[in-house]
Amino acid sequence: MKIANCLNNLPPYLFAQIDAKRNALREQGIDVISLGIGDPDMPTPEHIVNAMAEAIKRPENHQYPDYAGSLAYRQAVAAWMQKRFGVNVDASEETLALIGSKEGIAHIHMAFVNPGDYVLAPSIGYPVYSGGATLMHANTWFMPMNASNNWLADFSDVPQDVLSKSKIMFLGYPNNPTGAIASPKYFDAAISFCSEHDILLVHDNAYSEISYDGYVAPSILERPGAKDVAIEMFSLSKSYNMTGWRIGFAVGNATAIKALGTVKNNLDSGQFTAIQDAAIVALGGNQDCIAQMNAVYARRRDLVLDALAAIGISCEPPKATIYVWARVPDGYTSAEFAEKVLTQAHVVVTPGNGYGPDGEGYIRISLTTPDERLLEAVMRIKELL
Ligand code: MLT
């Protein structure tokens, strides 16, 4: 068999690789604590589960879903965008149901990128931004991102020959994995850059609801001119503890939404309508669950920061996301430190280099583990060091 070249060019998917190492240790009977993938440990709120239990009984939900998502779901998305951000989107033309935002991020490449083209991705970012380009036989230009630019991907220096072939720019704030946030001024600069160079701006806003210390994350679509060049991808995974449900949405520029919808019409048949019905309840129902969840994550964040400080690793308290981004101790690469922590302390952390070139020298710690396990994990790391 002759597998496509692009598959050979893909690095192993970061989280699949980490899962394999974790499982291998668990199979030996070792108690491994995973602070790797951001997969909320808290259950989906009861009112959403109950809505699903009702929705699954409705026979009309047992047939094929609408390709773009049910109109009721897209209307709920539009209403949420208005209520949460004051952003108007047309439910029919400017929204699209996704089978999780990862699906939309992967497939948007098929709608915009030709072989040999470029996508602009942060030099530390969700692996699917560049993976999607590789699958399209296209290239990724990594926009530098580091502590000195406050983890704001720098698009000021893209060479002209790359720029002329660039079709998509990916950004994501609140940022996975660094926890960084972006100012309106930064978003405005990105919008005007993409507008000047005719590039689709894809803003990954999967962490919009998880924030601390009074910070409230915006939508890029709040900014003037954004809808001319941008779409935004949202996920219910982290906001409502629904990672396993696979539900999200894209909103924004109608041409881009239509193009992504065309790709999806040809590839999938939409998300189970019962899941969309439950998601309507998530978006339109009582939002207290979010504040409760954020209080738990804030407590865990502080617990991790205190423990890291005690072993001489200081890091900025993130104002958003479920991640702590920390420098590895001197003398280690990201991978060496993650490997040491895994094999000797039996704790999974994500090596920063897995997110791209500028992630070297860092690890990411996910806060999606119960407090007592999280505490045990940081104690194990402390003892190891
Ligand atoms: C992460 O850990 O970065 C995310 O949970 C992975 C994902 O959303 O696919």
Coordinates of C-alpha atoms and ligand atoms in Angstrom, one line a residue:
M1 CA 0.0 0.0 0.0
K2 CA 1.2 3.5 -0.7
I3 CA 0.2 6.0 2.0
A4 CA -0.1 9.6 0.9
N5 CA 3.1 11.6 1.4
C6 CA 1.4 14.2 3.6
L7 CA 0.7 11.5 6.2
N8 CA 4.4 10.8 6.4
N9 CA 5.1 14.5 6.8
L10 CA 2.7 14.8 9.8
P11 CA 4.3 14.5 13.3
P12 CA 2.6 12.0 15.6
Y13 CA -0.5 13.7 17.0
L14 CA 0.7 15.2 20.3
F15 CA -2.1 13.9 22.5
A16 CA -2.3 10.5 20.9
Q17 CA 1.5 10.1 21.6
I18 CA 1.1 11.2 25.2
D19 CA -1.9 8.8 25.7
A20 CA 0.2 5.9 24.4
K21 CA 3.0 6.6 26.9
R22 CA 0.5 7.0 29.7
N23 CA -1.3 3.8 28.8
A24 CA 1.9 1.8 28.6
L25 CA 2.7 2.7 32.2
R26 CA -0.8 2.1 33.4
E27 CA -0.7 -1.4 31.8
Q28 CA 2.3 -2.1 34.1
G29 CA 0.0 -1.3 37.1
I30 CA 1.6 2.2 37.7
D31 CA -0.6 4.9 39.1
V32 CA -0.1 7.7 36.5
I33 CA -1.7 11.1 37.0
S34 CA -2.4 12.9 33.8
L35 CA -2.1 16.7 33.6
G36 CA -1.8 16.3 29.9
I37 CA -4.8 16.9 27.7
G38 CA -7.3 19.5 28.7
D39 CA -10.3 17.2 29.3
P40 CA -12.6 18.5 32.0
D41 CA -13.0 16.1 34.9
M42 CA -16.2 17.7 36.1
P43 CA -19.4 16.3 34.6
T44 CA -21.6 18.0 32.0
P45 CA -24.1 20.0 34.0
E46 CA -27.2 18.1 34.9
H47 CA -29.7 20.3 33.0
I48 CA -27.8 19.6 29.7
V49 CA -27.7 15.9 30.3
N50 CA -31.4 15.9 31.1
A51 CA -32.1 17.8 27.8
M52 CA -30.1 15.1 26.0
A53 CA -32.1 12.4 27.6
E54 CA -35.3 13.9 26.3
A55 CA -33.9 14.8 22.9
I56 CA -32.7 11.3 22.3
K57 CA -36.3 10.0 22.7
R58 CA -37.6 12.1 19.8
P59 CA -37.9 10.0 16.6
E60 CA -37.2 12.9 14.3
N61 CA -33.8 13.1 15.9
H62 CA -33.0 9.6 14.7
Q63 CA -32.8 10.6 11.1
Y64 CA -30.0 12.5 9.3
P65 CA -29.2 15.9 10.8
D66 CA -29.2 19.1 8.8
Y67 CA -25.8 19.5 7.2
A68 CA -25.2 23.0 8.5
G69 CA -26.8 22.2 11.9
S70 CA -30.5 22.6 12.8
L71 CA -31.9 26.0 12.4
A72 CA -32.9 25.9 16.1
Y73 CA -29.2 25.3 17.0
R74 CA -27.9 28.0 14.7
Q75 CA -30.5 30.4 16.1
A76 CA -29.3 29.5 19.7
V77 CA -25.8 30.2 18.6
A78 CA -26.8 33.6 17.1
A79 CA -28.7 34.5 20.3
W80 CA -25.7 33.5 22.5
M81 CA -23.3 35.6 20.4
Q82 CA -25.6 38.6 20.9
K83 CA -26.1 38.0 24.6
R84 CA -22.5 37.1 25.4
F85 CA -20.6 39.5 23.2
G86 CA -23.2 41.9 21.7
V87 CA -22.3 40.5 18.2
N88 CA -25.0 40.1 15.6
V89 CA -24.7 37.1 13.3
D90 CA -27.3 35.8 10.9
A91 CA -28.2 32.3 12.0
S92 CA -28.6 31.0 8.4
E93 CA -25.7 32.7 6.6
E94 CA -23.1 33.3 9.3
T95 CA -23.3 30.3 11.6
L96 CA -22.4 26.6 11.1
A97 CA -22.6 23.7 13.5
L98 CA -19.3 21.8 14.0
I99 CA -18.6 18.3 15.3
G100 CA -16.3 20.0 17.8
S101 CA -14.1 23.0 16.9
K102 CA -11.2 20.7 16.0
E103 CA -13.3 19.5 13.1
G104 CA -13.9 23.0 11.8
I105 CA -10.2 24.0 12.3
A106 CA -9.1 20.9 10.4
H107 CA -11.6 21.3 7.5
I108 CA -11.2 25.1 7.0
H109 CA -7.9 24.2 5.3
M110 CA -9.8 22.3 2.6
A111 CA -11.9 25.3 1.9
F112 CA -9.1 27.8 1.4
V113 CA -5.7 26.2 0.9
N114 CA -4.2 24.8 -2.3
P115 CA -1.1 22.6 -2.4
G116 CA 2.0 24.7 -2.0
D117 CA 0.1 27.5 -0.3
Y118 CA 0.9 28.8 3.3
V119 CA -1.1 29.1 6.5
L120 CA 0.2 31.4 9.1
A121 CA 0.1 29.8 12.5
P122 CA 1.5 30.9 15.9
S123 CA 4.8 29.4 16.7
I124 CA 3.2 27.9 19.8
G125 CA -0.3 26.7 19.1
Y126 CA -2.9 24.0 18.7
P127 CA -1.3 21.3 16.5
V128 CA -4.3 21.1 14.1
Y129 CA -3.5 24.6 12.7
S130 CA -0.3 23.2 11.0
G131 CA -1.5 19.6 10.8
G132 CA -4.4 20.7 8.6
A133 CA -2.0 22.5 6.3
T134 CA 0.3 19.4 6.0
L135 CA -2.8 17.3 5.1
M136 CA -3.5 19.7 2.2
H137 CA 0.1 19.5 0.9
A138 CA 0.6 23.1 2.0
N139 CA 3.1 24.8 4.3
T140 CA 3.0 26.5 7.7
W141 CA 4.7 29.8 8.4
F142 CA 5.2 30.1 12.1
M143 CA 4.6 33.6 13.5
P144 CA 7.0 34.1 16.4
M145 CA 5.4 34.0 19.8
N146 CA 7.3 34.2 23.1
A147 CA 7.4 35.8 26.6
S148 CA 8.9 39.0 25.2
N149 CA 6.0 39.7 22.9
N150 CA 3.5 38.6 25.6
W151 CA 2.7 35.5 23.7
L152 CA 1.1 37.5 20.9
A153 CA 2.0 35.9 17.6
D154 CA 4.0 38.4 15.6
F155 CA 2.8 38.8 12.0
S156 CA 4.9 41.9 11.2
D157 CA 7.7 40.0 9.6
V158 CA 6.2 37.5 7.2
P159 CA 8.3 37.4 4.0
Q160 CA 6.7 38.7 0.9
D161 CA 6.9 35.3 -1.0
V162 CA 5.1 33.6 1.9
L163 CA 2.6 36.3 2.3
S164 CA 1.6 36.1 -1.4
K165 CA 0.7 32.5 -0.9
S166 CA -0.9 32.8 2.5
K167 CA -4.6 31.9 2.7
I168 CA -5.3 31.5 6.4
M169 CA -4.0 33.1 9.6
F170 CA -4.8 31.2 12.8
L171 CA -4.9 33.0 16.2
G172 CA -6.4 31.8 19.5
Y173 CA -6.9 34.0 22.6
P174 CA -7.4 33.1 25.4
N175 CA -4.5 31.0 24.3
N176 CA -3.9 27.3 24.4
P177 CA -1.3 26.5 25.7
T178 CA 0.2 29.7 27.1
G179 CA -3.0 31.1 28.8
A180 CA -2.2 34.5 27.3
I181 CA -4.9 37.0 26.4
A182 CA -5.0 39.5 23.6
S183 CA -6.0 43.2 23.6
P184 CA -8.5 44.8 21.3
K185 CA -5.6 46.6 19.7
Y186 CA -3.9 43.4 18.8
F187 CA -7.1 42.0 17.3
D188 CA -7.5 45.2 15.3
A189 CA -4.0 44.9 13.9
A190 CA -4.6 41.3 12.9
I191 CA -7.9 42.2 11.2
S192 CA -6.3 45.0 9.2
F193 CA -3.3 42.8 8.3
C194 CA -5.5 40.0 7.0
S195 CA -7.7 42.6 5.2
E196 CA -4.7 44.1 3.5
H197 CA -3.3 40.8 2.3
D198 CA -6.6 39.0 1.6
I199 CA -6.1 36.3 4.2
L200 CA -8.9 34.5 6.1
L201 CA -8.4 35.1 9.8
V202 CA -9.6 32.1 11.9
H203 CA -9.9 32.9 15.5
D204 CA -10.0 29.9 17.8
N205 CA -12.0 30.9 20.8
A206 CA -12.5 27.6 22.5
Y207 CA -11.6 29.0 25.9
S208 CA -13.7 32.1 25.9
E209 CA -15.7 31.1 29.0
I210 CA -12.9 30.1 31.2
S211 CA -11.4 33.1 32.8
Y212 CA -10.4 34.4 36.2
D213 CA -9.8 37.5 38.4
G214 CA -12.6 39.4 36.7
Y215 CA -11.3 39.0 33.2
V216 CA -14.0 38.4 30.6
A217 CA -12.7 37.2 27.2
P218 CA -14.0 39.0 24.0
S219 CA -15.0 37.7 20.6
I220 CA -12.9 39.0 17.8
L221 CA -16.1 39.7 16.0
E222 CA -16.7 42.6 18.4
R223 CA -13.9 44.5 16.5
P224 CA -14.8 46.8 13.6
G225 CA -14.3 45.1 10.2
A226 CA -13.8 41.7 11.7
K227 CA -16.7 40.0 9.9
D228 CA -15.1 41.1 6.5
V229 CA -12.2 38.8 7.1
A230 CA -12.7 36.6 10.0
I231 CA -14.5 33.6 11.3
E232 CA -14.4 32.4 14.9
M233 CA -14.5 28.8 16.1
F234 CA -16.2 28.0 19.4
S235 CA -16.5 24.8 21.3
L236 CA -18.8 23.7 24.0
S237 CA -16.2 21.2 25.2
K238 CA -14.5 23.3 27.8
S239 CA -17.3 25.8 28.5
Y240 CA -19.8 23.2 29.5
N241 CA -17.6 20.1 30.2
M242 CA -18.7 18.5 26.9
T243 CA -15.5 17.2 25.3
G244 CA -17.0 13.8 24.6
W245 CA -20.1 15.2 22.9
R246 CA -18.2 16.8 20.0
I247 CA -20.2 20.0 19.5
G248 CA -19.1 23.4 18.5
F249 CA -19.8 26.1 15.9
A250 CA -18.2 28.5 13.5
V251 CA -19.5 32.1 13.2
G252 CA -18.6 35.1 11.1
N253 CA -17.8 35.9 7.5
A254 CA -20.6 34.4 5.3
T255 CA -18.3 33.5 2.4
A256 CA -16.0 31.5 4.6
I257 CA -18.9 29.9 6.5
K258 CA -20.4 28.8 3.2
A259 CA -17.1 27.5 1.9
L260 CA -16.5 25.5 5.1
G261 CA -20.1 24.3 4.9
T262 CA -19.5 23.0 1.3
V263 CA -16.5 21.0 2.5
K264 CA -18.6 19.5 5.3
N265 CA -21.5 18.7 3.0
N266 CA -19.2 16.5 1.1
L267 CA -17.5 14.9 4.1
D268 CA -19.9 14.5 7.0
S269 CA -23.6 14.5 7.6
G270 CA -23.7 16.8 10.5
Q271 CA -23.8 16.3 14.3
F272 CA -26.5 14.2 15.9
T273 CA -29.5 16.5 16.3
A274 CA -30.2 15.3 19.8
I275 CA -26.7 16.6 20.8
Q276 CA -27.5 19.9 19.1
D277 CA -30.8 20.1 21.1
A278 CA -28.8 19.6 24.3
A279 CA -26.3 22.2 23.2
I280 CA -29.2 24.7 22.7
V281 CA -30.0 24.2 26.4
A282 CA -26.4 24.7 27.3
L283 CA -26.1 28.0 25.4
G284 CA -29.5 29.3 26.3
G285 CA -30.0 27.9 29.8
N286 CA -28.7 28.9 33.2
Q287 CA -25.0 29.9 33.0
D288 CA -24.2 29.6 36.7
C289 CA -22.3 26.4 35.9
I290 CA -19.6 28.4 34.2
A291 CA -18.9 30.6 37.3
Q292 CA -18.9 27.4 39.5
M293 CA -16.4 25.7 37.1
N294 CA -14.2 28.7 36.9
A295 CA -14.0 28.9 40.7
V296 CA -12.7 25.4 40.8
Y297 CA -10.1 26.0 38.1
A298 CA -9.0 29.2 39.8
R299 CA -8.4 27.3 43.0
R300 CA -6.4 24.6 41.1
R301 CA -4.4 27.2 39.2
D302 CA -3.3 28.8 42.5
L303 CA -2.5 25.5 44.0
V304 CA -0.3 24.6 41.0
L305 CA 1.4 28.0 40.9
D306 CA 2.2 27.8 44.7
A307 CA 3.7 24.3 44.3
L308 CA 5.8 25.4 41.3
A309 CA 7.0 28.5 43.1
A310 CA 8.1 26.3 46.0
I311 CA 10.4 24.4 43.6
G312 CA 11.8 27.6 42.1
I313 CA 9.6 27.6 38.9
S314 CA 7.7 30.9 38.7
C315 CA 5.1 31.6 36.1
E316 CA 2.5 34.3 35.3
P317 CA -0.9 33.4 36.7
P318 CA -3.0 32.9 33.6
K319 CA -6.1 35.0 33.4
A320 CA -7.9 32.4 31.3
T321 CA -7.9 28.8 30.0
I322 CA -7.4 25.6 31.9
Y323 CA -3.6 25.6 31.6
V324 CA -0.5 26.7 33.4
W325 CA 2.5 27.3 31.1
A326 CA 5.7 26.9 33.0
R327 CA 9.4 27.1 32.1
V328 CA 11.3 23.8 32.6
P329 CA 14.1 23.8 35.1
D330 CA 17.6 24.7 33.7
G331 CA 19.4 21.9 32.0
Y332 CA 16.4 20.2 30.5
T333 CA 14.6 20.4 27.1
S334 CA 10.8 20.3 27.2
A335 CA 10.8 16.7 26.1
E336 CA 13.5 15.6 28.5
F337 CA 11.7 17.2 31.5
A338 CA 8.3 15.8 30.4
E339 CA 9.9 12.3 30.0
K340 CA 11.6 12.5 33.4
V341 CA 8.4 13.6 35.1
L342 CA 6.5 10.8 33.4
T343 CA 8.9 8.0 34.0
Q344 CA 10.1 9.0 37.5
A345 CA 7.1 10.8 39.1
H346 CA 4.4 9.1 36.9
V347 CA 2.8 12.4 36.1
V348 CA 1.9 13.4 32.5
V349 CA 2.6 17.0 31.5
T350 CA 2.7 18.2 27.9
P351 CA 6.1 19.2 26.5
G352 CA 5.9 22.7 25.1
N353 CA 7.8 21.9 21.9
G354 CA 4.8 19.8 20.9
Y355 CA 3.0 23.1 20.2
G356 CA 5.6 24.4 17.8
P357 CA 9.2 25.7 17.7
D358 CA 8.8 28.5 20.3
G359 CA 7.3 26.1 22.8
E360 CA 10.8 24.6 23.6
G361 CA 11.8 25.2 27.2
Y362 CA 8.2 25.0 28.5
I363 CA 5.7 22.5 29.7
R364 CA 1.9 22.8 29.9
I365 CA 0.0 21.6 33.0
S366 CA -3.7 21.0 32.5
L367 CA -6.0 21.9 35.5
T368 CA -8.6 19.3 34.6
T369 CA -7.8 16.8 37.4
P370 CA -9.5 16.7 40.8
D371 CA -7.8 18.8 43.4
E372 CA -6.4 16.0 45.5
R373 CA -4.8 14.2 42.4
L374 CA -3.5 17.6 41.2
L375 CA -2.0 18.2 44.6
E376 CA -0.5 14.7 44.6
A377 CA 1.0 15.3 41.1
V378 CA 2.7 18.5 42.1
M379 CA 4.0 16.9 45.3
R380 CA 5.5 14.1 43.2
I381 CA 7.2 16.6 40.9
K382 CA 8.4 18.5 43.9
E383 CA 9.9 15.4 45.4
L384 CA 11.5 14.4 42.1
L385 CA 13.3 17.8 41.9
Ligands
MLT1 C1 -5.8 20.3 24.6 O1 -5.5 19.7 25.6 O2 -5.1 21.2 24.1 C2 -7.2 20.2 24.1 O3 -8.0 19.6 25.0 C3 -7.1 19.3 22.9 C4 -8.3 19.4 22.1 O4 -9.1 20.3 22.4 O5 -8.4 18.7 21.1

